[in-house]
Amino acid sequence: MNCDQYREAIAADPSFDGGAGHLSECSACKAYRKEMLALNQRISRALALNVPELNMPELPEVIAGDSAESSTSMSDNVAALPKRTRAPLTWASPTWIAMAATVVLAAFIGFRMIGSGVEYATLGDELLAHIDHERASLVVTNIAVSDARLTSVVPAEVAHLDHSAGLITYAQSCVIRGHAVPHLVMQGEHGPVTILLMPEERVSAPQTITGENVNGVILPVGDGSIAIFGEREESLGRIERKVLDSVTWST
Amino acid sequence: MGVYHQDMFRYAAWLSRDKAIAEDVVQEALLRAWKSLDALRDETSAKQWLLTIVRRENARYFERKRLETVDIDNLTASQAALLAVEDDKELDDMRQAIYELEDDYREPLVLQVLMGYSTNEIAEQMELKQGAVLTRLHRARAKLAEKMER
């Protein structure tokens, strides 16, 4: 592989892990690779647009549209609703059909989060939903991701991760609260353990998170935080120490 | 469903380059997905299935409205809203640069970086050969790097 071929490959896919021989001999391509990884982080951040809530009408709005009388009778007991200038919606409006579609899809696909789901009450809720979303990452395996993949997902500009933490079997750049976040999976004693490195998500104190089948913790680390989730039976303390010892923020 | 909605909206927004259109497209896509639930056999491929529907719905939308390619010199309020960033010039510049990329380059980039698709999966989604996808991704990054250096 020559310089042109290597650069084309790395620019097309920064997680490309071929050409190790060429890379070890070519400092220019090594620098180019570093540039591409940094560029990819910036692209990832830029693509993560803020997502508006699904535009669903409030229930009283529909009731008001359906029956002026019932609205009047309700006003004896409750505070008056602000007047709305929009045309009243009916149960058969496209918005309500879309809402129904969302609910049915959520049920069919197996998601527990129903509704607009965009605004999570807490960071913990969003992390649990994210882990549920990426269930494919929770595989028991002894096959580690490549160093190149790991460097692509955890670039030097974001954090330094040494290999003492353990066997990392999954690495993906994900978006949490609008920020690109390295999502890693290690193998624990009772199954896969998820680690989310969040250099831009500050928490004031450790938070314990309890999901349906998982337990987790969000630990403050410098100006950011690290979330660790494992099976209920998993003892996270040991993994927490290893992860904290092996991760250093770059900024 | 929230996570899928995020992915669907961001994909639609970068395809259409318009926040309001993206919202319409996602709503239509949800309706269409609901009507054709039988087509989804494997829940693990739900995200890919939904994004495919968003892609088709976006194409239908533009066909229906007969919209021309957006002129970047005449940003509408909603397009400006899509790009608006507070106190972060670097992020703002990168969004603008991505916004200005041709559709052929922007879409595979979104699928790879934001949706985590492999080049094979992008090729399948966009009905291209893998070599063409690699070329487009390479050129997209080269264009962005050049714009950001200016």
Short mmCIF file of C-alpha atoms in Angstrom, two decimals:
data_model
loop_
_atom_site.label_atom_id
_atom_site.label_comp_id
_atom_site.label_asym_id
_atom_site.label_seq_id
_atom_site.Cartn_x
_atom_site.Cartn_y
_atom_site.Cartn_z
CA MET A 1 0.00 0.00 0.00
CA ASN A 2 1.39 3.40 -0.96
CA CYS A 3 0.63 6.83 0.53
CA ASP A 4 -2.15 7.67 -1.94
CA GLN A 5 -3.95 4.39 -1.39
CA TYR A 6 -3.65 4.68 2.37
CA ARG A 7 -4.92 8.25 2.43
CA GLU A 8 -7.86 7.45 0.20
CA ALA A 9 -8.81 4.56 2.47
CA ILE A 10 -8.51 6.51 5.71
CA ALA A 11 -10.39 9.52 4.31
CA ALA A 12 -13.21 7.26 3.15
CA ASP A 13 -13.39 5.49 6.49
CA PRO A 14 -11.37 6.77 9.46
CA SER A 15 -11.92 3.43 11.23
CA PHE A 16 -9.96 1.72 8.44
CA ASP A 17 -7.48 -0.53 10.20
CA GLY A 18 -5.51 -1.88 7.26
CA GLY A 19 -2.14 -0.64 6.13
CA ALA A 20 -0.46 -1.02 9.52
CA GLY A 21 2.84 -1.82 7.82
CA HIS A 22 2.75 1.34 5.76
CA LEU A 23 1.70 3.43 8.75
CA SER A 24 4.63 2.25 10.86
CA GLU A 25 7.05 3.50 8.19
CA CYS A 26 5.35 6.71 7.05
CA SER A 27 5.15 9.57 9.51
CA ALA A 28 3.32 11.77 6.97
CA CYS A 29 0.48 9.26 6.69
CA LYS A 30 0.45 8.86 10.45
CA ALA A 31 -0.08 12.62 10.74
CA TYR A 32 -2.72 12.51 8.02
CA ARG A 33 -4.58 9.79 9.87
CA LYS A 34 -4.55 11.89 13.02
CA GLU A 35 -5.96 14.82 11.04
CA MET A 36 -8.74 12.67 9.60
CA LEU A 37 -9.71 11.34 13.03
CA ALA A 38 -9.90 14.88 14.38
CA LEU A 39 -11.92 16.01 11.36
CA ASN A 40 -14.30 13.11 11.88
CA GLN A 41 -14.94 14.14 15.47
CA ARG A 42 -15.78 17.66 14.31
CA ILE A 43 -18.09 16.31 11.60
CA SER A 44 -19.80 14.04 14.10
CA ARG A 45 -20.39 16.95 16.46
CA ALA A 46 -21.71 19.15 13.67
CA LEU A 47 -24.12 16.52 12.37
CA ALA A 48 -25.73 16.04 15.79
CA LEU A 49 -28.46 18.63 15.36
CA ASN A 50 -30.82 19.39 18.18
CA VAL A 51 -34.00 17.40 17.62
CA PRO A 52 -37.36 19.06 18.19
CA GLU A 53 -40.13 17.20 19.94
CA LEU A 54 -42.64 15.40 17.78
CA ASN A 55 -45.30 17.99 17.10
CA MET A 56 -48.22 16.53 19.02
CA PRO A 57 -51.21 18.51 20.17
CA GLU A 58 -52.13 18.62 23.82
CA LEU A 59 -55.19 16.66 24.81
CA PRO A 60 -57.24 19.69 25.97
CA GLU A 61 -56.74 21.20 22.53
CA VAL A 62 -58.45 18.24 20.93
CA ILE A 63 -61.23 18.22 23.49
CA ALA A 64 -61.78 21.94 22.90
CA GLY A 65 -62.03 21.32 19.19
CA ASP A 66 -64.48 18.49 19.62
CA SER A 67 -66.79 20.02 22.12
CA ALA A 68 -67.07 23.63 23.18
CA GLU A 69 -69.68 22.65 25.75
CA SER A 70 -67.49 20.20 27.60
CA SER A 71 -64.74 22.80 27.68
CA THR A 72 -67.11 25.29 29.26
CA SER A 73 -68.30 22.87 31.90
CA MET A 74 -64.72 21.98 32.75
CA SER A 75 -63.88 25.62 33.33
CA ASP A 76 -65.86 25.61 36.58
CA ASN A 77 -63.35 23.31 38.18
CA VAL A 78 -60.04 23.99 36.53
CA ALA A 79 -57.96 26.99 35.52
CA ALA A 80 -58.81 28.32 32.08
CA LEU A 81 -56.63 27.09 29.26
CA PRO A 82 -54.90 29.72 27.17
CA LYS A 83 -56.79 30.47 23.96
CA ARG A 84 -55.22 28.93 20.91
CA THR A 85 -55.32 30.48 17.50
CA ARG A 86 -54.55 27.29 15.62
CA ALA A 87 -57.38 25.41 13.96
CA PRO A 88 -58.76 22.73 16.26
CA LEU A 89 -57.42 19.28 15.63
CA THR A 90 -59.50 16.17 15.48
CA TRP A 91 -58.63 12.64 16.47
CA ALA A 92 -58.33 11.78 12.80
CA SER A 93 -55.84 14.55 11.97
CA PRO A 94 -52.51 13.50 10.46
CA THR A 95 -50.70 14.56 13.63
CA TRP A 96 -52.75 12.22 15.76
CA ILE A 97 -52.36 9.44 13.25
CA ALA A 98 -48.60 10.00 13.33
CA MET A 99 -48.72 9.89 17.09
CA ALA A 100 -50.64 6.64 16.99
CA ALA A 101 -48.14 5.32 14.48
CA THR A 102 -45.31 6.20 16.84
CA VAL A 103 -46.97 4.34 19.68
CA VAL A 104 -47.67 1.26 17.59
CA LEU A 105 -44.16 1.27 16.14
CA ALA A 106 -42.66 1.63 19.58
CA ALA A 107 -44.68 -1.28 20.86
CA PHE A 108 -43.88 -3.41 17.84
CA ILE A 109 -40.19 -2.70 17.85
CA GLY A 110 -40.07 -3.39 21.54
CA PHE A 111 -39.19 -0.04 22.94
CA ARG A 112 -40.30 0.89 26.38
CA MET A 113 -39.99 4.60 25.68
CA ILE A 114 -43.28 5.78 24.24
CA GLY A 115 -44.27 9.29 23.32
CA SER A 116 -42.11 12.01 21.89
CA GLY A 117 -39.19 10.49 23.79
CA VAL A 118 -36.81 13.21 22.69
CA GLU A 119 -36.60 14.99 26.00
CA TYR A 120 -35.38 12.66 28.72
CA ALA A 121 -35.99 13.60 32.31
CA THR A 122 -32.44 12.76 33.31
CA LEU A 123 -29.11 11.89 31.77
CA GLY A 124 -29.54 8.41 33.26
CA ASP A 125 -32.83 7.93 31.38
CA GLU A 126 -31.19 8.91 28.10
CA LEU A 127 -28.28 6.54 28.70
CA LEU A 128 -30.61 3.64 29.50
CA ALA A 129 -32.60 4.35 26.33
CA HIS A 130 -29.39 4.52 24.34
CA ILE A 131 -28.14 1.18 25.66
CA ASP A 132 -31.50 -0.34 24.87
CA HIS A 133 -31.25 1.11 21.38
CA GLU A 134 -27.83 -0.44 20.83
CA ARG A 135 -28.57 -3.86 22.20
CA ALA A 136 -26.53 -5.33 19.37
CA SER A 137 -23.44 -4.11 21.23
CA LEU A 138 -24.15 -6.40 24.19
CA VAL A 139 -22.54 -9.53 22.84
CA VAL A 140 -20.46 -11.97 24.89
CA THR A 141 -17.23 -12.39 22.95
CA ASN A 142 -13.48 -12.49 23.38
CA ILE A 143 -12.77 -10.71 20.10
CA ALA A 144 -11.34 -7.27 20.75
CA VAL A 145 -11.96 -4.32 18.44
CA SER A 146 -8.89 -3.25 16.50
CA ASP A 147 -6.60 -0.53 17.81
CA ALA A 148 -7.44 1.55 14.76
CA ARG A 149 -11.14 1.29 15.48
CA LEU A 150 -10.57 2.23 19.10
CA THR A 151 -8.45 5.22 18.10
CA SER A 152 -11.12 6.30 15.67
CA VAL A 153 -13.84 6.19 18.31
CA VAL A 154 -11.68 7.57 21.13
CA PRO A 155 -9.39 10.00 19.30
CA ALA A 156 -6.45 11.53 21.10
CA GLU A 157 -8.17 14.92 20.93
CA VAL A 158 -10.93 13.61 23.18
CA ALA A 159 -9.28 11.22 25.61
CA HIS A 160 -6.37 8.93 26.16
CA LEU A 161 -7.38 5.35 26.85
CA ASP A 162 -4.72 2.85 27.83
CA HIS A 163 -5.29 -0.83 27.42
CA SER A 164 -5.24 -1.71 31.10
CA ALA A 165 -9.01 -1.33 31.37
CA GLY A 166 -9.62 -4.72 29.82
CA LEU A 167 -10.85 -6.38 26.66
CA ILE A 168 -12.90 -3.89 24.62
CA THR A 169 -15.21 -5.71 22.26
CA TYR A 170 -17.29 -2.85 20.87
CA ALA A 171 -16.49 0.76 20.02
CA GLN A 172 -18.85 3.20 18.38
CA SER A 173 -19.13 6.96 18.30
CA CYS A 174 -22.64 7.81 19.49
CA VAL A 175 -24.59 10.96 20.19
CA ILE A 176 -25.74 11.74 23.72
CA ARG A 177 -27.32 15.11 24.46
CA GLY A 178 -26.02 16.45 21.18
CA HIS A 179 -22.40 15.48 21.78
CA ALA A 180 -20.37 12.75 20.12
CA VAL A 181 -19.64 10.21 22.84
CA PRO A 182 -17.36 7.15 22.65
CA HIS A 183 -19.51 4.10 23.45
CA LEU A 184 -17.40 1.11 24.47
CA VAL A 185 -18.24 -2.38 25.67
CA MET A 186 -15.96 -4.51 27.84
CA GLN A 187 -16.49 -8.03 29.02
CA GLY A 188 -17.39 -8.27 32.69
CA GLU A 189 -17.79 -11.35 34.87
CA HIS A 190 -21.51 -11.61 34.21
CA GLY A 191 -21.70 -10.27 30.69
CA PRO A 192 -20.96 -7.20 28.61
CA VAL A 193 -20.34 -3.91 30.43
CA THR A 194 -21.12 -0.63 28.67
CA ILE A 195 -18.88 2.39 29.12
CA LEU A 196 -19.78 5.84 27.83
CA LEU A 197 -17.07 8.50 27.92
CA MET A 198 -18.71 11.91 28.21
CA PRO A 199 -16.05 14.62 28.45
CA GLU A 200 -18.67 17.35 28.04
CA GLU A 201 -21.30 16.01 30.46
CA ARG A 202 -20.49 17.30 33.90
CA VAL A 203 -22.15 15.73 36.97
CA SER A 204 -21.61 17.00 40.48
CA ALA A 205 -21.61 13.65 42.26
CA PRO A 206 -21.77 9.94 41.42
CA GLN A 207 -25.24 8.88 40.33
CA THR A 208 -26.56 5.35 40.60
CA ILE A 209 -28.86 4.29 37.76
CA THR A 210 -31.22 1.34 37.91
CA GLY A 211 -32.67 0.03 34.69
CA GLU A 212 -34.98 -2.88 34.04
CA ASN A 213 -32.16 -5.39 33.69
CA VAL A 214 -29.07 -3.32 34.25
CA ASN A 215 -27.42 -1.30 36.95
CA GLY A 216 -25.15 1.57 36.32
CA VAL A 217 -23.33 4.55 37.65
CA ILE A 218 -22.38 7.95 36.27
CA LEU A 219 -19.10 9.09 37.75
CA PRO A 220 -17.81 12.67 37.70
CA VAL A 221 -14.41 12.80 36.03
CA GLY A 222 -12.81 16.21 35.66
CA ASP A 223 -15.13 18.45 33.65
CA GLY A 224 -16.99 15.46 32.28
CA SER A 225 -18.26 12.08 33.37
CA ILE A 226 -18.06 8.40 32.62
CA ALA A 227 -21.09 6.10 32.72
CA ILE A 228 -20.70 2.38 33.38
CA PHE A 229 -23.55 -0.11 33.03
CA GLY A 230 -23.58 -3.84 33.58
CA GLU A 231 -25.88 -6.75 34.33
CA ARG A 232 -27.63 -6.67 37.70
CA GLU A 233 -25.22 -9.27 39.09
CA GLU A 234 -22.12 -7.49 37.87
CA SER A 235 -19.89 -5.94 40.49
CA LEU A 236 -19.16 -2.58 38.92
CA GLY A 237 -16.74 -1.33 41.59
CA ARG A 238 -13.75 -3.20 40.20
CA ILE A 239 -14.53 -2.13 36.64
CA GLU A 240 -15.05 1.47 37.74
CA ARG A 241 -11.56 1.60 39.22
CA LYS A 242 -9.99 0.09 36.12
CA VAL A 243 -11.82 2.45 33.80
CA LEU A 244 -11.02 5.53 35.87
CA ASP A 245 -7.36 4.52 35.94
CA SER A 246 -7.21 4.05 32.20
CA VAL A 247 -9.02 7.16 30.89
CA THR A 248 -7.61 10.67 30.79
CA TRP A 249 -9.42 13.57 29.13
CA SER A 250 -7.36 15.41 26.57
CA THR A 251 -9.07 18.75 27.09
CA MET B 1 -38.88 5.26 20.03
CA GLY B 2 -37.13 8.47 21.01
CA VAL B 3 -33.74 7.33 19.77
CA TYR B 4 -35.17 6.32 16.40
CA HIS B 5 -36.98 9.63 16.16
CA GLN B 6 -33.69 11.45 16.72
CA ASP B 7 -31.99 9.45 13.99
CA MET B 8 -34.92 9.89 11.63
CA PHE B 9 -35.06 13.64 12.18
CA ARG B 10 -31.33 14.21 11.79
CA TYR B 11 -31.20 12.10 8.64
CA ALA B 12 -34.20 13.92 7.16
CA ALA B 13 -32.80 17.30 8.18
CA TRP B 14 -29.47 16.70 6.47
CA LEU B 15 -31.17 15.23 3.40
CA SER B 16 -33.58 18.13 2.97
CA ARG B 17 -31.45 20.82 4.60
CA ASP B 18 -34.61 22.24 6.09
CA LYS B 19 -35.88 21.70 9.61
CA ALA B 20 -39.57 22.19 8.80
CA ILE B 21 -39.41 19.80 5.84
CA ALA B 22 -37.58 17.28 8.01
CA GLU B 23 -40.39 17.38 10.55
CA ASP B 24 -42.96 16.78 7.81
CA VAL B 25 -40.92 13.99 6.28
CA VAL B 26 -40.50 12.22 9.64
CA GLN B 27 -44.21 12.48 10.35
CA GLU B 28 -45.05 11.03 6.93
CA ALA B 29 -42.41 8.34 7.38
CA LEU B 30 -43.92 7.30 10.72
CA LEU B 31 -47.33 7.01 9.10
CA ARG B 32 -45.93 4.96 6.25
CA ALA B 33 -43.98 2.73 8.63
CA TRP B 34 -47.11 2.12 10.66
CA LYS B 35 -49.04 1.13 7.56
CA SER B 36 -46.35 -1.29 6.42
CA LEU B 37 -45.31 -2.83 9.72
CA ASP B 38 -45.68 -6.27 8.17
CA ALA B 39 -42.61 -5.55 6.09
CA LEU B 40 -40.43 -5.38 9.20
CA ARG B 41 -39.50 -8.95 10.04
CA ASP B 42 -36.49 -8.37 12.22
CA GLU B 43 -36.60 -5.79 14.98
CA THR B 44 -32.81 -5.45 14.97
CA SER B 45 -33.04 -3.92 11.51
CA ALA B 46 -35.72 -1.44 12.56
CA LYS B 47 -33.43 1.57 12.40
CA GLN B 48 -32.27 0.78 8.88
CA TRP B 49 -35.85 0.09 7.83
CA LEU B 50 -37.07 3.42 9.22
CA LEU B 51 -34.20 5.36 7.65
CA THR B 52 -34.97 3.79 4.29
CA ILE B 53 -38.56 4.98 4.66
CA VAL B 54 -37.33 8.48 5.57
CA ARG B 55 -35.14 8.52 2.46
CA ARG B 56 -38.04 7.54 0.20
CA GLU B 57 -40.40 9.93 1.91
CA ASN B 58 -37.94 12.77 1.45
CA ALA B 59 -37.69 11.99 -2.27
CA ARG B 60 -41.50 11.88 -2.50
CA TYR B 61 -41.76 15.19 -0.69
CA PHE B 62 -39.45 16.96 -3.11
CA GLU B 63 -41.12 15.30 -6.07
CA ARG B 64 -44.53 16.38 -4.83
CA LYS B 65 -43.48 19.92 -4.09
CA ARG B 66 -41.19 20.07 -7.10
CA LEU B 67 -38.66 21.90 -5.02
CA GLU B 68 -35.49 23.02 -6.62
CA THR B 69 -32.12 22.49 -5.01
CA VAL B 70 -31.76 24.90 -2.14
CA ASP B 71 -29.81 28.00 -3.02
CA ILE B 72 -27.35 28.44 -0.19
CA ASP B 73 -27.13 32.17 -0.81
CA ASN B 74 -30.81 32.51 0.02
CA LEU B 75 -31.29 30.75 3.29
CA THR B 76 -34.84 30.73 4.53
CA ALA B 77 -35.56 31.24 8.17
CA SER B 78 -35.99 27.53 8.76
CA GLN B 79 -32.73 26.69 7.02
CA ALA B 80 -30.95 29.28 9.10
CA ALA B 81 -32.56 27.68 12.14
CA LEU B 82 -31.08 24.35 11.13
CA LEU B 83 -27.60 25.80 11.11
CA ALA B 84 -27.94 28.11 14.09
CA VAL B 85 -25.37 27.52 16.78
CA GLU B 86 -24.69 29.63 19.80
CA ASP B 87 -21.20 30.69 20.78
CA ASP B 88 -19.37 28.03 18.83
CA LYS B 89 -17.89 29.32 15.62
CA GLU B 90 -16.06 26.13 14.78
CA LEU B 91 -19.23 24.08 15.04
CA ASP B 92 -21.12 26.72 13.06
CA ASP B 93 -18.50 26.69 10.30
CA MET B 94 -18.50 22.90 10.08
CA ARG B 95 -22.32 22.79 9.87
CA GLN B 96 -22.24 25.39 7.13
CA ALA B 97 -19.59 23.40 5.25
CA ILE B 98 -21.62 20.19 5.52
CA TYR B 99 -24.73 22.09 4.47
CA GLU B 100 -22.95 23.27 1.34
CA LEU B 101 -21.80 19.78 0.32
CA GLU B 102 -23.56 18.29 -2.68
CA ASP B 103 -26.28 15.77 -1.80
CA ASP B 104 -24.19 12.92 -3.22
CA TYR B 105 -21.43 13.62 -0.73
CA ARG B 106 -23.47 14.72 2.26
CA GLU B 107 -25.74 11.70 2.49
CA PRO B 108 -23.10 8.94 2.75
CA LEU B 109 -21.26 11.06 5.30
CA VAL B 110 -24.36 11.35 7.47
CA LEU B 111 -25.01 7.63 7.20
CA GLN B 112 -21.44 6.74 8.13
CA VAL B 113 -20.65 9.26 10.84
CA LEU B 114 -24.03 9.81 12.44
CA MET B 115 -25.82 6.53 11.84
CA GLY B 116 -22.79 4.25 12.17
CA TYR B 117 -23.36 2.53 8.82
CA SER B 118 -20.58 0.53 7.21
CA THR B 119 -19.68 1.37 3.62
CA ASN B 120 -21.47 -1.82 2.57
CA GLU B 121 -24.64 -0.71 4.32
CA ILE B 122 -24.39 2.75 2.77
CA ALA B 123 -24.00 1.18 -0.66
CA GLU B 124 -27.14 -0.87 -0.04
CA GLN B 125 -29.12 2.10 1.24
CA MET B 126 -28.10 4.39 -1.61
CA GLU B 127 -28.16 1.66 -4.25
CA LEU B 128 -24.54 2.26 -5.20
CA LYS B 129 -21.45 0.14 -5.53
CA GLN B 130 -19.17 0.13 -2.52
CA GLY B 131 -16.37 1.70 -4.56
CA ALA B 132 -18.59 4.66 -5.39
CA VAL B 133 -19.43 5.10 -1.72
CA LEU B 134 -15.75 5.08 -0.76
CA THR B 135 -14.99 7.69 -3.41
CA ARG B 136 -17.82 9.94 -2.27
CA LEU B 137 -16.79 9.70 1.38
CA HIS B 138 -13.19 10.43 0.53
CA ARG B 139 -14.19 13.46 -1.54
CA ALA B 140 -16.65 14.68 1.07
CA ARG B 141 -13.95 14.76 3.74
CA ALA B 142 -11.48 16.36 1.37
CA LYS B 143 -14.00 19.12 0.58
CA LEU B 144 -14.77 19.69 4.25
CA ALA B 145 -11.10 19.79 5.18
CA GLU B 146 -10.47 22.31 2.43
CA LYS B 147 -13.38 24.53 3.47
CA MET B 148 -12.38 24.46 7.11
CA GLU B 149 -8.84 25.49 6.24
CA ARG B 150 -10.00 28.64 4.44
#
